[in-house]
């Protein structure tokens, strides 16, 4: 695996591999998603699917799947250069904000699940109702905290811009 031609600096390949291990593991992503994120974060320009395949020494299907995962997680965007029919992928300028927005959205979805489960589980035994209540309480707490973090981080990034 190599960083695309013109972008490679000493140590970047090792850094990309480190991303594969660390960010992949921390985010619950496959190592290939971590490596893909490392290549895109370090690239000076947007990359085509073919360029990503070459840089990662990976199949088209694998790279396509990883770019979709990274887009869903809010850190990568797919665009077309003017006059081109080919999509390119780039690390978002606001990737960490996008990542946090994704986490807030996922947590809200789980809160909705917990609230629905608690409503539909009223007939269950006390122990099971207690588990559903704990789930709801956890996701209420997490949603509140993540929304506060998102607001604070958004205001910090606006201030820095």
PDB file of C-alpha atoms in Angstrom:
ATOM      1  CA  UNK A   1       0.000   0.000   0.000  1.00  0.00           C
ATOM      2  CA  UNK A   2       1.286   3.442  -0.884  1.00  0.00           C
ATOM      3  CA  UNK A   3      -0.007   6.959  -0.632  1.00  0.00           C
ATOM      4  CA  UNK A   4      -0.896   8.278  -4.130  1.00  0.00           C
ATOM      5  CA  UNK A   5       1.964   9.546  -6.281  1.00  0.00           C
ATOM      6  CA  UNK A   6       2.858  13.129  -5.533  1.00  0.00           C
ATOM      7  CA  UNK A   7       1.382  12.906  -2.036  1.00  0.00           C
ATOM      8  CA  UNK A   8       3.775  10.473  -0.386  1.00  0.00           C
ATOM      9  CA  UNK A   9       6.150  11.723   2.282  1.00  0.00           C
ATOM     10  CA  UNK A  10       8.469   9.617   4.432  1.00  0.00           C
ATOM     11  CA  UNK A  11       6.488   7.832   7.119  1.00  0.00           C
ATOM     12  CA  UNK A  12       3.068   8.330   5.511  1.00  0.00           C
ATOM     13  CA  UNK A  13       2.639   4.655   4.665  1.00  0.00           C
ATOM     14  CA  UNK A  14       3.297   3.750   8.295  1.00  0.00           C
ATOM     15  CA  UNK A  15       0.849   6.457   9.367  1.00  0.00           C
ATOM     16  CA  UNK A  16      -1.830   5.062   7.053  1.00  0.00           C
ATOM     17  CA  UNK A  17      -1.277   1.586   8.516  1.00  0.00           C
ATOM     18  CA  UNK A  18      -1.522   3.072  12.023  1.00  0.00           C
ATOM     19  CA  UNK A  19      -4.840   4.647  11.041  1.00  0.00           C
ATOM     20  CA  UNK A  20      -5.981   1.241   9.857  1.00  0.00           C
ATOM     21  CA  UNK A  21      -5.282  -0.232  13.253  1.00  0.00           C
ATOM     22  CA  UNK A  22      -6.197   2.576  15.608  1.00  0.00           C
ATOM     23  CA  UNK A  23      -8.998   4.635  14.115  1.00  0.00           C
ATOM     24  CA  UNK A  24     -10.524   1.523  12.628  1.00  0.00           C
ATOM     25  CA  UNK A  25     -10.559  -0.224  16.000  1.00  0.00           C
ATOM     26  CA  UNK A  26     -11.672   2.856  17.956  1.00  0.00           C
ATOM     27  CA  UNK A  27     -14.549   3.608  15.578  1.00  0.00           C
ATOM     28  CA  UNK A  28     -15.599  -0.022  15.196  1.00  0.00           C
ATOM     29  CA  UNK A  29     -14.615   0.081  11.514  1.00  0.00           C
ATOM     30  CA  UNK A  30     -12.786  -2.610   9.590  1.00  0.00           C
ATOM     31  CA  UNK A  31      -9.041  -1.901   9.296  1.00  0.00           C
ATOM     32  CA  UNK A  32      -9.509  -1.125   5.591  1.00  0.00           C
ATOM     33  CA  UNK A  33     -11.845   1.773   6.502  1.00  0.00           C
ATOM     34  CA  UNK A  34      -9.167   3.140   8.818  1.00  0.00           C
ATOM     35  CA  UNK A  35      -6.536   2.820   6.088  1.00  0.00           C
ATOM     36  CA  UNK A  36      -8.883   4.486   3.581  1.00  0.00           C
ATOM     37  CA  UNK A  37      -9.472   7.344   5.996  1.00  0.00           C
ATOM     38  CA  UNK A  38      -5.708   7.730   6.438  1.00  0.00           C
ATOM     39  CA  UNK A  39      -5.080   7.871   2.676  1.00  0.00           C
ATOM     40  CA  UNK A  40      -7.833  10.425   2.151  1.00  0.00           C
ATOM     41  CA  UNK A  41      -6.840  12.544   5.146  1.00  0.00           C
ATOM     42  CA  UNK A  42      -3.234  12.721   3.937  1.00  0.00           C
ATOM     43  CA  UNK A  43      -4.008  13.222   0.254  1.00  0.00           C
ATOM     44  CA  UNK A  44      -3.443  16.695  -1.165  1.00  0.00           C
ATOM     45  CA  UNK A  45      -6.251  16.217  -3.684  1.00  0.00           C
ATOM     46  CA  UNK A  46      -9.473  14.251  -4.070  1.00  0.00           C
ATOM     47  CA  UNK A  47      -8.962  10.692  -5.295  1.00  0.00           C
ATOM     48  CA  UNK A  48     -10.895   8.500  -7.677  1.00  0.00           C
ATOM     49  CA  UNK A  49     -11.968   5.013  -6.722  1.00  0.00           C
ATOM     50  CA  UNK A  50      -9.175   3.651  -8.939  1.00  0.00           C
ATOM     51  CA  UNK A  51      -6.556   5.813  -7.242  1.00  0.00           C
ATOM     52  CA  UNK A  52      -7.790   4.628  -3.850  1.00  0.00           C
ATOM     53  CA  UNK A  53      -7.628   1.025  -5.068  1.00  0.00           C
ATOM     54  CA  UNK A  54      -4.019   1.532  -6.118  1.00  0.00           C
ATOM     55  CA  UNK A  55      -3.063   3.335  -2.915  1.00  0.00           C
ATOM     56  CA  UNK A  56      -4.633   0.664  -0.737  1.00  0.00           C
ATOM     57  CA  UNK A  57      -3.856  -2.326  -2.964  1.00  0.00           C
ATOM     58  CA  UNK A  58      -7.497  -3.312  -2.551  1.00  0.00           C
ATOM     59  CA  UNK A  59     -10.402  -4.427  -4.694  1.00  0.00           C
ATOM     60  CA  UNK A  60     -12.924  -2.038  -6.176  1.00  0.00           C
ATOM     61  CA  UNK A  61     -15.688  -3.585  -4.053  1.00  0.00           C
ATOM     62  CA  UNK A  62     -13.731  -3.203  -0.839  1.00  0.00           C
ATOM     63  CA  UNK A  63     -12.797   0.419  -1.530  1.00  0.00           C
ATOM     64  CA  UNK A  64     -16.354   1.226  -2.603  1.00  0.00           C
ATOM     65  CA  UNK A  65     -17.723  -0.269   0.603  1.00  0.00           C
ATOM     66  CA  UNK A  66     -15.198   1.592   2.756  1.00  0.00           C
ATOM     67  CA  UNK A  67     -15.853   4.968   1.109  1.00  0.00           C
ATOM     68  CA  UNK A  68     -19.594   4.463   1.681  1.00  0.00           C
ATOM     69  CA  UNK A  69     -18.926   3.686   5.340  1.00  0.00           C
ATOM     70  CA  UNK A  70     -16.772   6.803   5.708  1.00  0.00           C
ATOM     71  CA  UNK A  71     -19.410   8.958   4.001  1.00  0.00           C
ATOM     72  CA  UNK A  72     -22.119   7.625   6.327  1.00  0.00           C
ATOM     73  CA  UNK A  73     -19.853   8.386   9.285  1.00  0.00           C
ATOM     74  CA  UNK A  74     -19.536  11.987   8.093  1.00  0.00           C
ATOM     75  CA  UNK A  75     -15.798  12.178   7.383  1.00  0.00           C
ATOM     76  CA  UNK A  76     -15.582  11.712   3.594  1.00  0.00           C
ATOM     77  CA  UNK A  77     -17.512  13.290   0.757  1.00  0.00           C
ATOM     78  CA  UNK A  78     -17.989  12.220  -2.833  1.00  0.00           C
ATOM     79  CA  UNK A  79     -18.099  14.841  -5.582  1.00  0.00           C
ATOM     80  CA  UNK A  80     -17.463  15.226  -9.294  1.00  0.00           C
ATOM     81  CA  UNK A  81     -14.902  17.608 -10.686  1.00  0.00           C
ATOM     82  CA  UNK A  82     -16.362  20.031 -13.254  1.00  0.00           C
ATOM     83  CA  UNK A  83     -16.455  18.402 -16.691  1.00  0.00           C
ATOM     84  CA  UNK A  84     -15.708  14.933 -15.326  1.00  0.00           C
ATOM     85  CA  UNK A  85     -18.014  11.930 -15.215  1.00  0.00           C
ATOM     86  CA  UNK A  86     -15.917  10.249 -12.532  1.00  0.00           C
ATOM     87  CA  UNK A  87     -16.582  10.656  -8.816  1.00  0.00           C
ATOM     88  CA  UNK A  88     -13.753  11.637  -6.500  1.00  0.00           C
ATOM     89  CA  UNK A  89     -13.504  11.183  -2.750  1.00  0.00           C
ATOM     90  CA  UNK A  90     -12.035  13.646  -0.308  1.00  0.00           C
ATOM     91  CA  UNK A  91     -11.609  14.074   3.402  1.00  0.00           C
ATOM     92  CA  UNK A  92     -14.183  16.629   4.534  1.00  0.00           C
ATOM     93  CA  UNK A  93     -12.830  19.942   5.802  1.00  0.00           C
ATOM     94  CA  UNK A  94     -15.283  19.578   8.691  1.00  0.00           C
ATOM     95  CA  UNK A  95     -14.784  15.819   9.087  1.00  0.00           C
ATOM     96  CA  UNK A  96     -14.745  15.789  12.876  1.00  0.00           C
ATOM     97  CA  UNK A  97     -17.912  17.846  13.024  1.00  0.00           C
ATOM     98  CA  UNK A  98     -19.464  15.378  10.543  1.00  0.00           C
ATOM     99  CA  UNK A  99     -18.327  12.475  12.691  1.00  0.00           C
ATOM    100  CA  UNK A 100     -19.907  13.992  15.799  1.00  0.00           C
ATOM    101  CA  UNK A 101     -23.119  14.774  13.891  1.00  0.00           C
ATOM    102  CA  UNK A 102     -23.254  11.114  12.853  1.00  0.00           C
ATOM    103  CA  UNK A 103     -22.824   9.994  16.463  1.00  0.00           C
ATOM    104  CA  UNK A 104     -25.611  12.337  17.612  1.00  0.00           C
ATOM    105  CA  UNK A 105     -27.912  11.055  14.878  1.00  0.00           C
ATOM    106  CA  UNK A 106     -27.211   7.408  15.703  1.00  0.00           C
ATOM    107  CA  UNK A 107     -27.771   8.047  19.415  1.00  0.00           C
ATOM    108  CA  UNK A 108     -31.069   9.832  18.733  1.00  0.00           C
ATOM    109  CA  UNK A 109     -32.176   6.824  16.679  1.00  0.00           C
ATOM    110  CA  UNK A 110     -31.329   4.504  19.561  1.00  0.00           C
ATOM    111  CA  UNK A 111     -33.211   6.799  21.963  1.00  0.00           C
ATOM    112  CA  UNK A 112     -36.266   6.522  19.723  1.00  0.00           C
ATOM    113  CA  UNK A 113     -35.903   2.736  19.784  1.00  0.00           C
ATOM    114  CA  UNK A 114     -35.621   2.769  23.578  1.00  0.00           C
ATOM    115  CA  UNK A 115     -38.698   4.969  23.955  1.00  0.00           C
ATOM    116  CA  UNK A 116     -40.725   2.744  21.606  1.00  0.00           C
ATOM    117  CA  UNK A 117     -39.518  -0.395  23.372  1.00  0.00           C
ATOM    118  CA  UNK A 118     -40.442   1.033  26.748  1.00  0.00           C
ATOM    119  CA  UNK A 119     -43.921   1.948  25.478  1.00  0.00           C
ATOM    120  CA  UNK A 120     -44.496  -1.455  23.881  1.00  0.00           C
ATOM    121  CA  UNK A 121     -42.974  -3.334  26.822  1.00  0.00           C
ATOM    122  CA  UNK A 122     -45.410  -2.123  29.484  1.00  0.00           C
ATOM    123  CA  UNK A 123     -46.849  -5.641  29.761  1.00  0.00           C
ATOM    124  CA  UNK A 124     -43.466  -7.214  30.533  1.00  0.00           C
ATOM    125  CA  UNK A 125     -42.265  -8.340  33.942  1.00  0.00           C
ATOM    126  CA  UNK A 126     -40.653  -5.771  36.243  1.00  0.00           C
ATOM    127  CA  UNK A 127     -37.089  -6.897  35.484  1.00  0.00           C
ATOM    128  CA  UNK A 128     -37.512  -6.505  31.728  1.00  0.00           C
ATOM    129  CA  UNK A 129     -39.316  -3.151  32.137  1.00  0.00           C
ATOM    130  CA  UNK A 130     -36.388  -2.053  34.301  1.00  0.00           C
ATOM    131  CA  UNK A 131     -33.925  -2.961  31.554  1.00  0.00           C
ATOM    132  CA  UNK A 132     -35.943  -0.984  29.016  1.00  0.00           C
ATOM    133  CA  UNK A 133     -36.107   1.991  31.417  1.00  0.00           C
ATOM    134  CA  UNK A 134     -32.339   1.847  31.907  1.00  0.00           C
ATOM    135  CA  UNK A 135     -31.832   1.751  28.148  1.00  0.00           C
ATOM    136  CA  UNK A 136     -34.064   4.799  27.695  1.00  0.00           C
ATOM    137  CA  UNK A 137     -32.374   6.673  30.569  1.00  0.00           C
ATOM    138  CA  UNK A 138     -28.942   5.913  29.103  1.00  0.00           C
ATOM    139  CA  UNK A 139     -29.882   7.195  25.645  1.00  0.00           C
ATOM    140  CA  UNK A 140     -31.579  10.293  27.080  1.00  0.00           C
ATOM    141  CA  UNK A 141     -28.337  11.055  28.916  1.00  0.00           C
ATOM    142  CA  UNK A 142     -26.120  10.280  25.913  1.00  0.00           C
ATOM    143  CA  UNK A 143     -28.257  12.323  23.524  1.00  0.00           C
ATOM    144  CA  UNK A 144     -28.200  15.342  25.844  1.00  0.00           C
ATOM    145  CA  UNK A 145     -24.440  15.097  26.331  1.00  0.00           C
ATOM    146  CA  UNK A 146     -23.610  14.556  22.661  1.00  0.00           C
ATOM    147  CA  UNK A 147     -25.895  17.415  21.578  1.00  0.00           C
ATOM    148  CA  UNK A 148     -24.138  19.697  24.080  1.00  0.00           C
ATOM    149  CA  UNK A 149     -20.741  18.556  22.766  1.00  0.00           C
ATOM    150  CA  UNK A 150     -21.886  19.140  19.185  1.00  0.00           C
ATOM    151  CA  UNK A 151     -23.037  22.673  20.022  1.00  0.00           C
ATOM    152  CA  UNK A 152     -19.767  23.446  21.837  1.00  0.00           C
ATOM    153  CA  UNK A 153     -17.575  21.954  19.123  1.00  0.00           C
ATOM    154  CA  UNK A 154     -19.545  23.736  16.393  1.00  0.00           C
ATOM    155  CA  UNK A 155     -19.087  27.083  18.134  1.00  0.00           C
ATOM    156  CA  UNK A 156     -15.356  26.427  18.560  1.00  0.00           C
ATOM    157  CA  UNK A 157     -14.866  25.578  14.911  1.00  0.00           C
ATOM    158  CA  UNK A 158     -16.852  28.672  13.854  1.00  0.00           C
ATOM    159  CA  UNK A 159     -14.653  30.828  16.095  1.00  0.00           C
ATOM    160  CA  UNK A 160     -11.469  29.344  14.587  1.00  0.00           C
ATOM    161  CA  UNK A 161     -12.646  29.890  10.999  1.00  0.00           C
TER     162      UNK A 161
END
